[in-house]
GROMACS .gro file of C-alpha atoms in nm:
model
  167
    1MET     CA    1  -1.985  -0.691  -1.479
    2TYR     CA    2  -1.690  -0.488  -1.309
    3GLY     CA    3  -1.504  -0.437  -1.631
    4GLU     CA    4  -1.305  -0.621  -1.895
    5LEU     CA    5  -0.946  -0.748  -1.920
    6VAL     CA    6  -0.869  -0.663  -2.275
    7PRO     CA    7  -0.568  -0.813  -2.463
    8VAL     CA    8  -0.342  -0.559  -2.633
    9GLY     CA    9  -0.330  -0.636  -3.007
   10ALA     CA   10  -0.575  -0.917  -3.077
   11GLY     CA   11  -0.801  -1.144  -2.891
   12ASP     CA   12  -1.138  -1.140  -2.712
   13PRO     CA   13  -1.175  -0.948  -2.392
   14PHE     CA   14  -1.237  -1.144  -2.060
   15PRO     CA   15  -1.537  -1.006  -1.875
   16LEU     CA   16  -1.464  -0.945  -1.506
   17VAL     CA   17  -1.772  -1.073  -1.331
   18LYS     CA   18  -1.616  -1.149  -0.992
   19THR     CA   19  -1.440  -0.925  -0.742
   20GLU     CA   20  -1.142  -1.165  -0.735
   21VAL     CA   21  -1.013  -1.323  -1.046
   22THR     CA   22  -0.711  -1.571  -1.087
   23VAL     CA   23  -0.516  -1.556  -1.401
   24GLY     CA   24  -0.279  -1.839  -1.512
   25ARG     CA   25  -0.227  -2.148  -1.716
   26HIS     CA   26  -0.410  -2.385  -1.486
   27LYS     CA   27  -0.752  -2.501  -1.584
   28LYS     CA   28  -0.904  -2.396  -1.247
   29CYS     CA   29  -0.805  -2.027  -1.311
   30ASP     CA   30  -1.087  -1.779  -1.401
   31VAL     CA   31  -0.881  -1.637  -1.691
   32ILE     CA   32  -0.678  -1.907  -1.863
   33LEU     CA   33  -0.371  -1.795  -2.058
   34ASN     CA   34  -0.242  -2.113  -2.220
   35TYR     CA   35   0.122  -2.005  -2.277
   36PRO     CA   36   0.436  -2.171  -2.162
   37ASN     CA   37   0.578  -1.844  -2.004
   38VAL     CA   38   0.265  -1.809  -1.783
   39SER     CA   39   0.266  -1.981  -1.444
   40GLY     CA   40  -0.008  -2.218  -1.345
   41LYS     CA   41  -0.149  -1.961  -1.104
   42HIS     CA   42   0.031  -1.651  -1.225
   43CYS     CA   43  -0.158  -1.369  -1.053
   44LYS     CA   44  -0.484  -1.254  -0.922
   45LEU     CA   45  -0.694  -0.942  -0.996
   46VAL     CA   46  -0.876  -0.799  -0.697
   47LEU     CA   47  -1.148  -0.535  -0.696
   48ASN     CA   48  -1.111  -0.307  -0.388
   49GLU     CA   49  -1.277   0.028  -0.325
   50GLY     CA   50  -1.385   0.054  -0.686
   51TYR     CA   51  -1.034  -0.010  -0.829
   52TRP     CA   52  -0.862  -0.317  -0.965
   53TYR     CA   53  -0.538  -0.439  -0.819
   54ILE     CA   54  -0.298  -0.697  -0.946
   55VAL     CA   55  -0.110  -0.931  -0.709
   56ASP     CA   56   0.167  -1.164  -0.838
   57LEU     CA   57   0.130  -1.507  -0.697
   58GLN     CA   58   0.506  -1.572  -0.703
   59SER     CA   59   0.508  -1.650  -1.069
   60THR     CA   60   0.823  -1.725  -1.267
   61ASN     CA   61   0.796  -1.433  -1.512
   62GLY     CA   62   0.613  -1.173  -1.308
   63VAL     CA   63   0.367  -0.903  -1.382
   64LYS     CA   64   0.409  -0.534  -1.494
   65VAL     CA   65   0.194  -0.233  -1.460
   66ASN     CA   66   0.264   0.060  -1.687
   67GLY     CA   67   0.600  -0.103  -1.782
   68ARG     CA   68   0.721  -0.153  -1.426
   69LYS     CA   69   0.760  -0.492  -1.266
   70THR     CA   70   0.542  -0.525  -0.946
   71VAL     CA   71   0.405  -0.777  -0.700
   72ASN     CA   72   0.110  -0.575  -0.584
   73CYS     CA   73  -0.025  -0.270  -0.751
   74ARG     CA   74  -0.346  -0.071  -0.823
   75ILE     CA   75  -0.437  -0.068  -1.187
   76ASP     CA   76  -0.599   0.246  -1.299
   77PRO     CA   77  -0.848   0.227  -1.591
   78ASN     CA   78  -0.682   0.161  -1.925
   79VAL     CA   79  -0.333   0.154  -1.788
   80PRO     CA   80  -0.121  -0.116  -1.963
   81LEU     CA   81  -0.031  -0.426  -1.776
   82ALA     CA   82   0.153  -0.742  -1.861
   83VAL     CA   83   0.114  -1.098  -1.748
   84SER     CA   84   0.463  -1.238  -1.825
   85THR     CA   85   0.518  -1.092  -2.177
   86HIS     CA   86   0.129  -1.077  -2.259
   87GLY     CA   87  -0.015  -0.728  -2.275
   88PHE     CA   88  -0.344  -0.622  -2.145
   89LYS     CA   89  -0.554  -0.332  -2.011
   90ILE     CA   90  -0.852  -0.327  -1.791
   91GLU     CA   91  -1.141  -0.120  -1.900
   92TYR     CA   92  -1.354  -0.020  -1.621
   93SER     CA   93  -1.511   0.276  -1.431
   94PRO     CA   94  -1.408   0.310  -1.059
   95VAL     CA   95  -1.724   0.511  -0.990
   96SER     CA   96  -1.949   0.240  -1.132
   97ASN     CA   97  -1.755  -0.017  -0.914
   98GLY     CA   98  -1.822   0.183  -0.602
   99ALA     CA   99  -1.524   0.421  -0.560
  100LYS     CA  100  -1.586   0.717  -0.342
  101GLY     CA  101  -1.373   1.012  -0.231
  102MET     CA  102  -0.991   0.993  -0.254
  103MET     CA  103  -0.803   0.743  -0.453
  104PRO     CA  104  -0.723   0.428  -0.249
  105PRO     CA  105  -0.365   0.325  -0.177
  106SER     CA  106  -0.140   0.228  -0.466
  107THR     CA  107  -0.092  -0.133  -0.315
  108LEU     CA  108  -0.360  -0.379  -0.193
  109GLN     CA  109  -0.330  -0.440   0.176
  110GLU     CA  110  -0.424  -0.778   0.308
  111GLU     CA  111  -0.665  -0.788   0.605
  112GLY     CA  112  -0.387  -0.854   0.866
  113GLU     CA  113  -0.174  -0.577   0.729
  114VAL     CA  114  -0.430  -0.299   0.787
  115MET     CA  115  -0.390  -0.336   1.158
  116SER     CA  116  -0.025  -0.369   1.151
  117GLU     CA  117   0.049  -0.001   1.179
  118SER     CA  118  -0.118   0.291   1.331
  119LEU     CA  119  -0.335   0.550   1.150
  120LEU     CA  120  -0.065   0.808   1.204
  121GLN     CA  121   0.190   0.579   1.037
  122ARG     CA  122  -0.043   0.503   0.745
  123ALA     CA  123  -0.103   0.881   0.697
  124GLY     CA  124   0.273   0.959   0.713
  125LEU     CA  125   0.224   1.169   1.018
  126GLU     CA  126   0.406   0.969   1.293
  127ARG     CA  127   0.700   1.173   1.434
  128LYS     CA  128   1.053   1.064   1.378
  129ASN     CA  129   1.260   0.940   1.662
  130THR     CA  130   1.385   1.219   1.886
  131PRO     CA  131   1.643   1.199   2.169
  132GLU     CA  132   1.368   1.150   2.420
  133ASP     CA  133   1.298   0.822   2.236
  134VAL     CA  134   1.653   0.689   2.285
  135PRO     CA  135   1.655   0.432   2.564
  136VAL     CA  136   1.872   0.508   2.881
  137GLY     CA  137   2.159   0.271   2.965
  138LYS     CA  138   2.426   0.105   2.772
  139GLN     CA  139   2.361   0.068   2.401
  140ASN     CA  140   2.638  -0.195   2.366
  141GLU     CA  141   2.940  -0.322   2.565
  142ASN     CA  142   3.187  -0.080   2.419
  143GLU     CA  143   2.992   0.242   2.494
  144PRO     CA  144   2.959   0.416   2.831
  145GLU     CA  145   2.620   0.422   2.999
  146LEU     CA  146   2.398   0.714   2.879
  147ALA     CA  147   2.260   0.952   3.138
  148PRO     CA  148   1.882   0.992   3.136
  149LEU     CA  149   1.766   1.277   2.929
  150MET     CA  150   1.590   1.550   3.131
  151PRO     CA  151   1.344   1.794   2.981
  152PRO     CA  152   1.470   2.147   2.937
  153PRO     CA  153   1.394   2.373   3.236
  154LYS     CA  154   1.087   2.583   3.209
  155PRO     CA  155   1.162   2.950   3.166
  156SER     CA  156   1.091   3.140   3.490
  157VAL     CA  157   0.785   3.361   3.464
  158LYS     CA  158   0.788   3.665   3.692
  159ASP     CA  159   0.472   3.718   3.872
  160PHE     CA  160   0.355   4.064   3.758
  161PHE     CA  161   0.179   4.131   4.094
  162SER     CA  162   0.473   4.030   4.317
  163GLU     CA  163   0.675   4.344   4.214
  164LEU     CA  164   0.396   4.589   4.274
  165VAL     CA  165   0.446   4.814   4.574
  166PHE     CA  166   0.143   4.968   4.746
  167ASP     CA  167   0.185   5.275   4.968
   0.00000   0.00000   0.00000
């Protein structure tokens, strides 16, 4: 078992025995919440790198984590979450679920998204655009053509030995 989805207030906890759990009103969901304000397939809970994430499946009334509406968010242990207006928390241990090292990202990235940006971008280390990155030529019809940017000249370095005089 990877944890429990515990209703706030009253009700039995739902054991989380799979790494991906669908939540909604539909009878094929893993966790069935038979309330009119819960969508058929409302959201899914996904275990990734030892932490649970909640992903809204385009529900009508949304999901919240720690009081904030979200569509994709990591759920730290015992942090309040809401499916529509129904409050829960997930009791679990990230270490018992395989978490290692630093905390994973605050949003779950789908497989295709992981390769959509460079490691420098993901780490926040990619440099900002500089004048060298600006393309040469007209930017639009109303502006004059831009001249190519040249690198600054290198400072001249005097050769120490060229100024020596030998008798």
